[in-house]
Amino acid sequence: AVSPIARDILETAPATGGGGPGGPPGGKHVGDPYFLQPMEGVDGTGYRSSWWTQFYCILWRSWLSVLKDPMLVKVRLLQTAMVASLIGSIYFGQVLDQDGVMNINGTLFLFLTSMTFQNVFAVINVFSAELPVFLREKRSRLYRVDTYFLGKTIAELPLFIAVPFVFTSITYPMIGLKAGLSHYLTTLFIVTLVANVSTSFGYLISCA
């Protein structure tokens, strides 16, 4: 309201018939050559910066917001470690007999449910909480929707890799699953994929 551009528009609008005092009502056909001129520094797409600049700035801002709340990260990791320790204690030291196979089947189910619900509910409020800021900045043509989404999700990606790592590293040896680095890494890879798919589904619900 107090910027030089706003003052110029207030001075120019009545002169071009934009509904000023005593003047004719404004219309789309009145003053079009003035109001449709591109702003200085804006490219043909309507944005002031390139796609990569937008992505970098959103990624950096989102990463700073993650760093500003270290307690949330600590609580997430502590919660994961406690749940993993509980599951590992219940199914501690399984052997490959008939009962052990059924118990291991149950642990694999708990692997999936723990990583699914924990990550869905962790992000279900992400976009709705920032919606007013996003809408204001989007209307100002500061960035595209895709740069905002990618920057926001990539900034939180390290946490969604650390959580499956902590969970699998605790439960895998406690339960006594198949020994060997390759088997552990395969399990870790699958659990990480499940966690990130669940996170994406949580983003979907948040956006909806």
Coordinates of C-alpha atoms in Angstrom, one line a residue:
A1 CA 0.0 0.0 0.0
V2 CA 2.9 2.4 0.6
S3 CA 5.3 1.3 -2.1
P4 CA 6.2 3.6 -5.0
I5 CA 4.4 1.2 -7.4
A6 CA 1.2 1.4 -5.4
R7 CA 1.3 5.2 -5.3
D8 CA 1.9 5.3 -9.1
I9 CA -1.1 3.1 -9.7
L10 CA -3.3 5.2 -7.4
E11 CA -2.3 8.3 -9.3
T12 CA -2.7 6.7 -12.8
A13 CA -5.9 4.8 -12.3
P14 CA -8.2 7.8 -12.1
A15 CA -6.5 9.4 -15.0
T16 CA -7.2 6.3 -17.2
G17 CA -10.8 6.1 -16.2
G18 CA -10.4 3.5 -13.5
G19 CA -13.4 4.5 -11.4
G20 CA -11.9 7.6 -9.8
P21 CA -14.0 10.3 -8.1
G22 CA -16.3 11.8 -10.8
G23 CA -14.8 9.7 -13.5
P24 CA -16.3 6.8 -15.5
P25 CA -16.4 3.4 -14.0
G26 CA -13.3 1.3 -14.6
G27 CA -13.4 -1.5 -17.2
K28 CA -11.2 -4.1 -18.7
H29 CA -10.9 -2.1 -21.9
V30 CA -9.9 1.1 -20.1
G31 CA -6.2 1.5 -19.4
D32 CA -5.2 -1.9 -20.7
P33 CA -2.0 -0.7 -22.3
Y34 CA -0.8 0.6 -18.9
F35 CA -2.0 -2.2 -16.7
L36 CA -0.9 -5.1 -18.9
Q37 CA 2.7 -4.0 -19.3
P38 CA 5.2 -6.5 -17.7
M39 CA 6.8 -5.4 -14.5
E40 CA 10.5 -4.6 -14.6
G41 CA 12.6 -7.7 -13.9
V42 CA 9.8 -10.2 -14.7
D43 CA 10.5 -12.7 -17.5
G44 CA 8.0 -14.1 -20.0
T45 CA 6.7 -16.7 -17.5
G46 CA 5.6 -14.0 -15.0
Y47 CA 8.3 -14.9 -12.4
R48 CA 11.2 -12.7 -11.2
S49 CA 13.7 -15.6 -11.0
S50 CA 14.5 -18.9 -12.8
W51 CA 13.2 -22.3 -11.8
W52 CA 16.5 -23.2 -10.2
T53 CA 16.7 -20.0 -8.2
Q54 CA 13.2 -20.5 -6.8
F55 CA 13.9 -24.1 -5.9
Y56 CA 17.2 -23.2 -4.2
C57 CA 15.6 -20.5 -2.1
I58 CA 12.6 -22.6 -1.1
L59 CA 14.9 -25.6 -0.2
W60 CA 17.2 -23.3 1.9
R61 CA 14.3 -21.7 3.7
S62 CA 12.6 -25.1 4.4
W63 CA 16.0 -26.5 5.6
L64 CA 16.4 -23.6 8.0
S65 CA 12.9 -24.2 9.4
V66 CA 13.8 -27.8 10.0
L67 CA 17.0 -26.7 11.8
K68 CA 15.1 -24.2 13.9
D69 CA 13.1 -26.9 15.6
P70 CA 15.7 -29.5 16.7
M71 CA 13.5 -30.7 19.5
L72 CA 11.0 -32.1 17.0
V73 CA 13.7 -34.1 15.3
K74 CA 15.0 -35.5 18.6
V75 CA 11.5 -36.4 19.7
R76 CA 10.8 -38.2 16.4
L77 CA 14.1 -40.2 16.7
L78 CA 13.5 -41.0 20.3
Q79 CA 10.0 -42.1 19.6
T80 CA 11.2 -44.4 16.8
A81 CA 13.9 -45.9 19.1
M82 CA 11.4 -46.6 21.8
V83 CA 8.9 -48.3 19.5
A84 CA 11.7 -50.3 17.9
S85 CA 13.1 -51.4 21.3
L86 CA 9.6 -52.4 22.3
I87 CA 9.0 -54.5 19.2
G88 CA 12.5 -56.0 19.5
S89 CA 11.9 -56.9 23.2
I90 CA 8.6 -58.7 22.4
Y91 CA 10.1 -60.7 19.5
F92 CA 13.6 -61.1 20.9
G93 CA 15.8 -63.9 19.6
Q94 CA 13.5 -65.8 17.2
V95 CA 14.6 -69.1 15.8
L96 CA 13.6 -70.6 12.5
D97 CA 11.0 -73.2 13.6
Q98 CA 7.3 -73.2 13.0
D99 CA 6.5 -70.7 15.8
G100 CA 9.5 -68.5 14.9
V101 CA 8.4 -68.2 11.3
M102 CA 4.9 -67.0 12.4
N103 CA 6.5 -64.6 14.8
I104 CA 8.8 -63.2 12.2
N105 CA 5.8 -62.8 9.9
G106 CA 4.2 -60.7 12.7
T107 CA 7.4 -58.6 13.0
L108 CA 7.4 -57.8 9.3
F109 CA 3.8 -56.7 9.6
L110 CA 4.8 -54.4 12.5
F111 CA 7.7 -53.0 10.4
L112 CA 5.2 -51.9 7.8
T113 CA 2.5 -50.5 10.1
S114 CA 5.0 -48.6 12.3
M115 CA 6.7 -47.0 9.3
T116 CA 3.3 -46.3 7.6
F117 CA 1.2 -44.6 10.3
Q118 CA 4.1 -42.8 12.0
N119 CA 5.1 -41.1 8.8
V120 CA 1.6 -40.4 7.5
F121 CA 0.6 -38.5 10.7
A122 CA 4.0 -36.8 10.9
V123 CA 3.3 -34.7 7.8
I124 CA -0.5 -34.5 7.7
N125 CA -0.4 -30.9 8.8
V126 CA 2.6 -29.7 6.9
F127 CA 0.9 -27.9 4.0
S128 CA -2.3 -26.8 5.7
A129 CA -0.2 -25.0 8.4
E130 CA 1.7 -23.0 5.8
L131 CA -1.3 -22.4 3.4
P132 CA -1.8 -18.7 4.1
V133 CA 1.9 -17.9 3.5
F134 CA 2.0 -20.1 0.4
L135 CA -1.1 -18.5 -1.1
R136 CA 0.2 -15.0 -0.4
E137 CA 3.6 -15.7 -2.0
K138 CA 2.1 -17.6 -4.9
R139 CA -0.1 -14.7 -5.7
S140 CA 2.9 -12.5 -5.7
R141 CA 4.5 -14.7 -8.3
L142 CA 7.5 -15.5 -6.1
Y143 CA 7.7 -19.2 -7.0
R144 CA 5.9 -22.0 -8.7
V145 CA 3.9 -24.7 -7.0
D146 CA 6.4 -27.5 -8.1
T147 CA 9.4 -25.7 -6.7
Y148 CA 7.7 -25.2 -3.4
F149 CA 6.6 -28.8 -3.2
L150 CA 10.0 -30.2 -4.2
G151 CA 12.0 -27.9 -1.9
K152 CA 9.7 -28.6 1.0
T153 CA 9.8 -32.3 0.7
I154 CA 13.6 -32.6 -0.1
A155 CA 14.4 -30.5 3.0
E156 CA 12.6 -33.0 5.2
L157 CA 14.0 -36.1 3.3
P158 CA 17.0 -36.6 5.7
L159 CA 14.6 -37.1 8.6
F160 CA 12.6 -39.6 6.7
I161 CA 15.7 -41.6 5.9
A162 CA 17.1 -41.4 9.5
V163 CA 13.8 -42.7 11.0
P164 CA 13.8 -46.1 9.1
F165 CA 17.6 -46.4 9.7
V166 CA 17.1 -46.1 13.5
F167 CA 14.1 -48.4 13.5
T168 CA 15.7 -51.2 11.4
S169 CA 19.1 -51.0 13.1
I170 CA 17.5 -51.6 16.5
T171 CA 14.9 -54.3 15.6
Y172 CA 16.8 -56.3 13.1
P173 CA 19.5 -57.7 15.4
M174 CA 17.2 -57.9 18.4
I175 CA 14.7 -60.1 16.6
G176 CA 17.4 -62.2 15.1
L177 CA 16.5 -61.8 11.5
K178 CA 18.7 -63.3 8.8
A179 CA 22.4 -62.4 9.4
G180 CA 24.5 -60.7 6.8
L181 CA 25.1 -57.2 5.7
S182 CA 23.3 -57.6 2.3
H183 CA 20.2 -58.9 4.0
Y184 CA 20.2 -56.0 6.5
L185 CA 20.7 -53.5 3.7
T186 CA 17.9 -55.0 1.7
T187 CA 15.5 -54.7 4.7
L188 CA 16.7 -51.2 5.3
F189 CA 16.1 -50.2 1.7
I190 CA 12.5 -51.7 1.7
V191 CA 11.6 -50.1 5.0
T192 CA 12.9 -46.7 3.8
L193 CA 10.8 -47.0 0.6
V194 CA 7.7 -47.8 2.7
A195 CA 8.4 -44.8 5.0
N196 CA 8.8 -42.4 2.1
V197 CA 5.7 -43.7 0.2
S198 CA 3.8 -43.2 3.5
T199 CA 5.2 -39.7 3.7
S200 CA 4.0 -39.0 0.2
F201 CA 0.5 -40.3 1.0
G202 CA 0.5 -38.0 4.1
Y203 CA 1.4 -35.0 1.8
L204 CA -1.5 -36.0 -0.4
I205 CA -3.9 -35.9 2.5
S206 CA -2.3 -32.6 3.6
C207 CA -2.8 -31.0 0.2
A208 CA -6.3 -32.3 -0.1

